Coordinates of C-alpha atoms in Angstrom, one line a residue:
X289 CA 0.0 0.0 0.0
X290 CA 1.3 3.1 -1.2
X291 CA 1.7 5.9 1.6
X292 CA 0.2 9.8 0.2
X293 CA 2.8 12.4 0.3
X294 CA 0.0 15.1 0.0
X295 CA -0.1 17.7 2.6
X296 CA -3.0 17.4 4.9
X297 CA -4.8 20.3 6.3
X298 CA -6.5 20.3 10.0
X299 CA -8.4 23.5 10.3
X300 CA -9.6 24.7 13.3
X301 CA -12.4 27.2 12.8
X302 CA -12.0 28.7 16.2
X303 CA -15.9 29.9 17.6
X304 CA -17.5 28.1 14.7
X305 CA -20.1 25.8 16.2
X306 CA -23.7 23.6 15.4
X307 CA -26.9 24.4 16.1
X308 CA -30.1 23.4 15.1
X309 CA -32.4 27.0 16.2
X310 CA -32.4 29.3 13.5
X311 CA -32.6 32.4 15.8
X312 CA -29.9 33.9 16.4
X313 CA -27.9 31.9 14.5
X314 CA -25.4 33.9 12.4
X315 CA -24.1 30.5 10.9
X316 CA -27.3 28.9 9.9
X317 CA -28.7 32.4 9.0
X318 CA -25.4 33.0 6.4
X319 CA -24.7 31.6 2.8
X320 CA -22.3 29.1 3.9
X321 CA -21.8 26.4 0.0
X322 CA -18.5 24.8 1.2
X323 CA -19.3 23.8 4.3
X324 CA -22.7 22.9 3.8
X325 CA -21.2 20.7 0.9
X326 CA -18.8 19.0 3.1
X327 CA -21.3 18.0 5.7
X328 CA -23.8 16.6 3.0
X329 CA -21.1 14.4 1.4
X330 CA -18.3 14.2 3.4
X331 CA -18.0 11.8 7.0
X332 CA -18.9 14.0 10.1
X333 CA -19.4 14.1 13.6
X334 CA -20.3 16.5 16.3
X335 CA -18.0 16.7 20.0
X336 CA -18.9 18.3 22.6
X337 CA -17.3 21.8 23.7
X338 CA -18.5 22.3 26.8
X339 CA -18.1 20.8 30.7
X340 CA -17.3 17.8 32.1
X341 CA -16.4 16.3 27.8
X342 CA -13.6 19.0 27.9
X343 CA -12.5 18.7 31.5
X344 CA -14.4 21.8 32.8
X345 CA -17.2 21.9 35.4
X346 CA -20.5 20.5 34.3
X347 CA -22.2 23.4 32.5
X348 CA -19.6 25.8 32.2
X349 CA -18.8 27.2 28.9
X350 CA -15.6 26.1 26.8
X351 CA -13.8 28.1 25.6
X352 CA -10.6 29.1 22.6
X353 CA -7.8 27.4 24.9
X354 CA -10.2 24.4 26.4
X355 CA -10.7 23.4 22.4
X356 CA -7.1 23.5 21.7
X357 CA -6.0 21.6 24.2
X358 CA -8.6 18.8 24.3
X359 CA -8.1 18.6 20.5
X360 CA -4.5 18.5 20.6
X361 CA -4.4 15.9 23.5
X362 CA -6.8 13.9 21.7
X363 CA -8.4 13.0 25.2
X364 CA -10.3 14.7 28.0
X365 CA -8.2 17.1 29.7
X366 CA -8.9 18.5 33.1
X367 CA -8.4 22.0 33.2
X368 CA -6.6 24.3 35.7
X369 CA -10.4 25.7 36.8
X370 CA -11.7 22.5 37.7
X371 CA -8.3 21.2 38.8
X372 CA -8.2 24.7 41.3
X373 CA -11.8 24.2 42.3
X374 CA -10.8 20.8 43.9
X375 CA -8.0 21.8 45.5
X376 CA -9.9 24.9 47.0
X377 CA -12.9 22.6 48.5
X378 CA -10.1 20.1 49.7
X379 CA -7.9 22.4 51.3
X380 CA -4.9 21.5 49.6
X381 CA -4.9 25.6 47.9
X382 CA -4.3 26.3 50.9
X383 CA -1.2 24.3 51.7
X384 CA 0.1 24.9 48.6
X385 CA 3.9 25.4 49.8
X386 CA 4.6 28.1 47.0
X387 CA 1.7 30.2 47.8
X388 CA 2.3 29.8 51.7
X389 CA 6.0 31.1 51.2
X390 CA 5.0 33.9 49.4
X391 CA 3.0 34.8 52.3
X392 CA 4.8 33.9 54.6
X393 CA 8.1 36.0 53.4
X394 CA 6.0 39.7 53.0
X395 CA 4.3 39.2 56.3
X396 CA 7.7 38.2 58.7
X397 CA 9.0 41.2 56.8
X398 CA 6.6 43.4 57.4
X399 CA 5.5 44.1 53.6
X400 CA 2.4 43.9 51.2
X401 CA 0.8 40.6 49.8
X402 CA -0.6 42.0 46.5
X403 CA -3.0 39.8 44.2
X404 CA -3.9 40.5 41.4
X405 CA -6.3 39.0 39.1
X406 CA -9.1 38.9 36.8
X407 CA -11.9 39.4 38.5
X408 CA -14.3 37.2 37.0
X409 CA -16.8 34.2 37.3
X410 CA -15.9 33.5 33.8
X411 CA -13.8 31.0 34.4
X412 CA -11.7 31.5 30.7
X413 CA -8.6 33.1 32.0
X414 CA -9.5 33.5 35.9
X415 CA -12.5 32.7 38.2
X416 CA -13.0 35.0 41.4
X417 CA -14.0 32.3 43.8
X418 CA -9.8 31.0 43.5
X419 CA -9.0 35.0 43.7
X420 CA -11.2 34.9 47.2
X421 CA -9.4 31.8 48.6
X422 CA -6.1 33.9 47.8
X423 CA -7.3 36.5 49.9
X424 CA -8.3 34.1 53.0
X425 CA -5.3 32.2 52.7
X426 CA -3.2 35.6 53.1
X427 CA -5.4 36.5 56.2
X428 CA -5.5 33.5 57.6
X429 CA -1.3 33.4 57.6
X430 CA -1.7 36.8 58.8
X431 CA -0.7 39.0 56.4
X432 CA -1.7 42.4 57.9
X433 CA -1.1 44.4 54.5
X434 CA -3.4 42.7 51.9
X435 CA -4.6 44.9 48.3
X436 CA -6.1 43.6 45.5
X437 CA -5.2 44.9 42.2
X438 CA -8.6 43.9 40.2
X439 CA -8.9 43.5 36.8
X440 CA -12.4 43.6 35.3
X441 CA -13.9 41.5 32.5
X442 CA -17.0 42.1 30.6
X443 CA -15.7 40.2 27.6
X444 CA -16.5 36.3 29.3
X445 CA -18.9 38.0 30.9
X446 CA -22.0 40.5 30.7
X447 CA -20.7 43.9 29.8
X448 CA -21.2 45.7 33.1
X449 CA -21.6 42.8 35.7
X450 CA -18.3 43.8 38.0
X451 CA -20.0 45.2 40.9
X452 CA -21.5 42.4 42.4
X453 CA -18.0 40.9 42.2
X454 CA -16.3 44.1 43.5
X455 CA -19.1 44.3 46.5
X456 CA -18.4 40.7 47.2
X457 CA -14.7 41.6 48.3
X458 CA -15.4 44.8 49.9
X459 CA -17.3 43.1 52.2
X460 CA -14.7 39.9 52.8
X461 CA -12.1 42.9 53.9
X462 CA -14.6 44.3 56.0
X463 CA -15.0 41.1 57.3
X464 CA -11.7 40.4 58.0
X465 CA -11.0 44.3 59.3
X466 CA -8.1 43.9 57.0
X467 CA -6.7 44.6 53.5
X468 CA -8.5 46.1 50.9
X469 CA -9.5 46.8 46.9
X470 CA -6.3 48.9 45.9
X471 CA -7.1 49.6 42.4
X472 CA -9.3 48.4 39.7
X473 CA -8.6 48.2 35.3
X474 CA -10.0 46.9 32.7
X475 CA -8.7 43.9 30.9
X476 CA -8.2 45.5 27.7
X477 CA -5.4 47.4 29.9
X478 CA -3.9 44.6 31.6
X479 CA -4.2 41.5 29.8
X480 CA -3.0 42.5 26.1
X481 CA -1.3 39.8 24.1
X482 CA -0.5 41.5 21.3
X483 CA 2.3 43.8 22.1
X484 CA 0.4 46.7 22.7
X485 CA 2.8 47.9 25.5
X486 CA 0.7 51.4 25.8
X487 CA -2.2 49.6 27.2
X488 CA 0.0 47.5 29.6
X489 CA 2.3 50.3 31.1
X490 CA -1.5 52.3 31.8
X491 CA -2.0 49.0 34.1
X492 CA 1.2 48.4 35.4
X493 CA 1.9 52.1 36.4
X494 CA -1.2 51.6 38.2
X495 CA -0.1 49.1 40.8
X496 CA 3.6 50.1 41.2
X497 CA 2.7 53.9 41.3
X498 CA -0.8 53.8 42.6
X499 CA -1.7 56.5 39.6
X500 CA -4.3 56.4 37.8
X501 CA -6.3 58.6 35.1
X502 CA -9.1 58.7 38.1
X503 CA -9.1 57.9 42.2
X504 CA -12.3 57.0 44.2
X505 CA -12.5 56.1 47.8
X506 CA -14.2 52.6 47.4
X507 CA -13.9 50.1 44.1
X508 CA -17.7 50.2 43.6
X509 CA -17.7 54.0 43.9
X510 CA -14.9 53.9 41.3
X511 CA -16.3 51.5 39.0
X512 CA -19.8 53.6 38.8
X513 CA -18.0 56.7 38.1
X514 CA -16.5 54.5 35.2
X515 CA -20.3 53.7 33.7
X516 CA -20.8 57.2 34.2
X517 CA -18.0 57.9 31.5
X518 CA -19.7 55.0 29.5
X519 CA -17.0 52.5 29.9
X520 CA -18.0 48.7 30.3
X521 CA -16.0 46.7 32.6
X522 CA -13.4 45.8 30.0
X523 CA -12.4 49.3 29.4
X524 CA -12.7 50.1 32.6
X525 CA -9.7 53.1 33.0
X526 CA -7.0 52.9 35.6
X527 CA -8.7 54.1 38.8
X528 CA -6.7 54.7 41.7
X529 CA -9.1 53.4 45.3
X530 CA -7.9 55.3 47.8
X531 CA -10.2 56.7 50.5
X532 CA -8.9 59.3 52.9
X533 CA -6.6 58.3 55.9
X534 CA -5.8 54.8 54.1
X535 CA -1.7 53.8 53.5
X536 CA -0.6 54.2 49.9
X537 CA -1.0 50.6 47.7
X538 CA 1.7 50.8 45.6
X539 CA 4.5 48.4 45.2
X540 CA 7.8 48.1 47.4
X541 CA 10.5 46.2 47.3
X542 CA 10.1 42.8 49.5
X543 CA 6.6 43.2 48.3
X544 CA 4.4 39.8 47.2
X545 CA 2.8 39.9 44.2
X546 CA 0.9 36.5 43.5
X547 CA -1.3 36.5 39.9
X548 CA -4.2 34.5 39.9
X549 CA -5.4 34.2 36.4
X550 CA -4.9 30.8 35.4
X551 CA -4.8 31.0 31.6
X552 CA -1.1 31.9 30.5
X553 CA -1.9 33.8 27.3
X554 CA -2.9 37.0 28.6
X555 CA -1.4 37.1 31.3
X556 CA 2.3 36.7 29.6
X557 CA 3.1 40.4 29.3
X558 CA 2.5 42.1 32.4
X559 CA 4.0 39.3 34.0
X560 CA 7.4 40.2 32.0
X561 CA 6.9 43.9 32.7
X562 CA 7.5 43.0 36.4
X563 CA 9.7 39.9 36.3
X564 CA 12.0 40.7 33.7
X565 CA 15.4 42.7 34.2
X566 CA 15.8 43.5 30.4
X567 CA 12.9 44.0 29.6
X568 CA 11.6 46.7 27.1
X569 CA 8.1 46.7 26.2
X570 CA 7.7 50.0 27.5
X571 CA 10.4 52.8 30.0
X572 CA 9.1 51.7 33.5
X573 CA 9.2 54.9 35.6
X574 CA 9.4 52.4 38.8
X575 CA 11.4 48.9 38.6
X576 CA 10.1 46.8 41.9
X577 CA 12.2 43.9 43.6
X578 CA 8.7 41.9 44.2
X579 CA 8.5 38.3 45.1
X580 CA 6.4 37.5 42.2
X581 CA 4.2 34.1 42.2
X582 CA 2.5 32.8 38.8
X583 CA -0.3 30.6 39.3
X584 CA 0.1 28.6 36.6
X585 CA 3.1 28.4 34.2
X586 CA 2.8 31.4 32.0
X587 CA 6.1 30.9 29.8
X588 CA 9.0 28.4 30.2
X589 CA 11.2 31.3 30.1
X590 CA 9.8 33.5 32.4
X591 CA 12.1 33.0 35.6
X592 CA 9.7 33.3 38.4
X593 CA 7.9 31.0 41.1
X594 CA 5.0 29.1 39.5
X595 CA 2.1 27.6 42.8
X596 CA 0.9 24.7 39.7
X597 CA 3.6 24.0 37.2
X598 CA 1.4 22.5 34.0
X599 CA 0.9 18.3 34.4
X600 CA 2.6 16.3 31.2
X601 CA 0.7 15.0 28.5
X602 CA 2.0 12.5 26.1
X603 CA 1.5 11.7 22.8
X604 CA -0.1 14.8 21.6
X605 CA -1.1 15.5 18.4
X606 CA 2.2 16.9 17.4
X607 CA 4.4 14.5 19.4
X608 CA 2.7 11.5 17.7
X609 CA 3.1 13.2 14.5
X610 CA 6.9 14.0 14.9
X611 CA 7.5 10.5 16.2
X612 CA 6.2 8.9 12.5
X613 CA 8.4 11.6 10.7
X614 CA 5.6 14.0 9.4
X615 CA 7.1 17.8 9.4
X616 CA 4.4 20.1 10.7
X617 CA 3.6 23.9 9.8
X618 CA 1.2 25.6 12.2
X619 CA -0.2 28.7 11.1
X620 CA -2.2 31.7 13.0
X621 CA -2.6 35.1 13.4
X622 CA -0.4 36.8 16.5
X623 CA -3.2 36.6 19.2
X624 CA -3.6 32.7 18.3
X625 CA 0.0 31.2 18.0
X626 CA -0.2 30.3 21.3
X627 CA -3.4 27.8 20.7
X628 CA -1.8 26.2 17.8
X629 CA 1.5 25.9 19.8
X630 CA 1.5 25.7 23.6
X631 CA -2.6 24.9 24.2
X632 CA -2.1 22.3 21.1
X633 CA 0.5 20.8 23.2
X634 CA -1.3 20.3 26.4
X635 CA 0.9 23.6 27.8
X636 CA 3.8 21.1 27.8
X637 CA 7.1 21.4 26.3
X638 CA 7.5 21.3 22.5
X639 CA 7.6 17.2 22.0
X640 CA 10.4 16.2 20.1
X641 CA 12.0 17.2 16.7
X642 CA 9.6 18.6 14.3
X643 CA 6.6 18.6 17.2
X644 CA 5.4 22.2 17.8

């Protein structure tokens, strides 16, 4: 039997999905001849997208990395929401030695624990329930000195839906008569991914300064003054919270900083812009000595503590691929190499020669 040396194409048509309700349905509704012609004479299938068949929580959405990395693996995957929820409800978050350590080091020096986050129910690149155990687990190792830096989504979730959130932890600090909302920004400020360092440095001069375009004394003061200039959460401007007769927030040396999104894609460059001695995205007016904790593996090459290095899949798509001697050309636009690349992978380490 003769073996093809034709190229063959996998295509991922990222957001592209089946359903059988015409409403509001832009792909039933458009003029689609290809791949209506494929699916009358071609094999298909349908997978599921969604919860527990993509290693999510039953019923919660999927999302653009979940896909890549299920499809990739070939297999269920557990994701680092799900794999975070357990360890959360078994306690184990909050033994988690890197995380404790961090902790640990600002309070017997008498500094700051800053968290930052995106403060979401989302689940895609965060989920504010794991932000909230952050914030116990810092008060409960009694950390005096607690702000959270929040970041505000609108995008994974309704448009103007951050003040519940934002309510939610001004009344945990109240509760604990300790720490405090320090600033709040909208994600298309601080979680770019394509290079546009303008955005970022509005974020980032935000927590290391404490300045902002705007101040208010509480985050749900300051996030109604920001509906008031007509911006939804996600462009949420850098807004200083800083009520009268409270200690400045910004960043000092010795200072923790612990980021809890979980999804490494956005989160890649303002993670550099604090962790990386050359780096040159943008002139940082202030350069902090922080002890900086990733929650998940962001980058291999970015040289900082990481609470849940990724889990090793083998055989991916690409390793299997590389290991029968087929060469392998992955193709995307500049927000989406990373889902043909690291999410393709399982987040692992490229797999071999010719395996992306």
């Amino acid at each position: 039997m003769s073996v093809s040396k034709k190229p063959m194409v996998l295509v991922i048509l990222d957001g592209y999905g089946y359903r059988e309700e015409q409403q509001d349905n832009a792909i039933l509704n458009a003029k689609t001849p290809v791949m209506d012609a494929l699916w009358a004479k071609r094999p298909h299938t349908l997978i599921d997208a969604s919860g527990l068949e993509v290693g999510l929580p039953d019923r919660q959405m999927g999302n653009s990395e979940v896909g890549h990395v299920n499809l990739g693996a070939g297999r269920i995957v557990y994701q680092d929401l799900t794999r975070l929820d357990v360890e959360i409800k078994e306690r184990t978050f909050f033994a988690n030695s890197v995380l404790t350590n961090a902790v640990d080091q600002a309070k017997n020096a008498g500094k700051a624990v800053h968290i930052m986050g995106l403060l979401s129910a989302g689940g895609v690149h965060s989920h504010e329930d794991h932000i909230m155990a952050m914030v116990e687990l810092a008060a409960e190792r009694g950390a005096e000195k607690i702000y959270l830096h929040a970041f505000l989504d609108g995008r994974d979730t309704p448009p103007r839906s951050a003040e519940a959130s934002l309510k939610k932890f001004e009344d945990k600090f109240a509760a604990l008569g300790k720490g405090r909302v320090a600033s709040i920004v909208g994600r298309y400020y601080a979680m770019d991914r394509d290079n546009r360092w303008d955005r970022v440095e509005k974020a980032y001069d935000l927590m290391t300064l404490a300045q902002g375009e705007f101040q208010a004394d509480t985050a749900v003061a300051g996030l109604q003054a920001a509906y008031a200039r007509d911006e939804n959460d996600e462009f949420v401007k850098a807004t200083v919270i800083h009520a009268e007769g409270q200690a400045d927030a910004a960043m000092e040396d010795g200072d923790t900083l612990i980021f809890m999104n979980f999804r490494a894609d956005r989160a890649r460059e303002i993670t550099r812009a604090f962790v990386n001695a050359d780096f040159d995205g943008f002139a940082r007016k202030k350069v902090v000595n922080l002890n900086f904790v990733m929650l998940t593996e962001y980058a291999a090459d970015i040289k900082t503590a990481v609470a849940y290095p990724p889990a090793s899949l083998a055989n991916t798509f690409g390793e299997w691929m590389a290991k029968n001697d087929k060469t392998q050309l992955r193709i995307s636009e500049t927000e989406k190499y990373a889902h043909v690349t690291v999410f393709f992978r399982g987040g692992g380490a490229a797999g071999g020669a010719g395996a992306a």
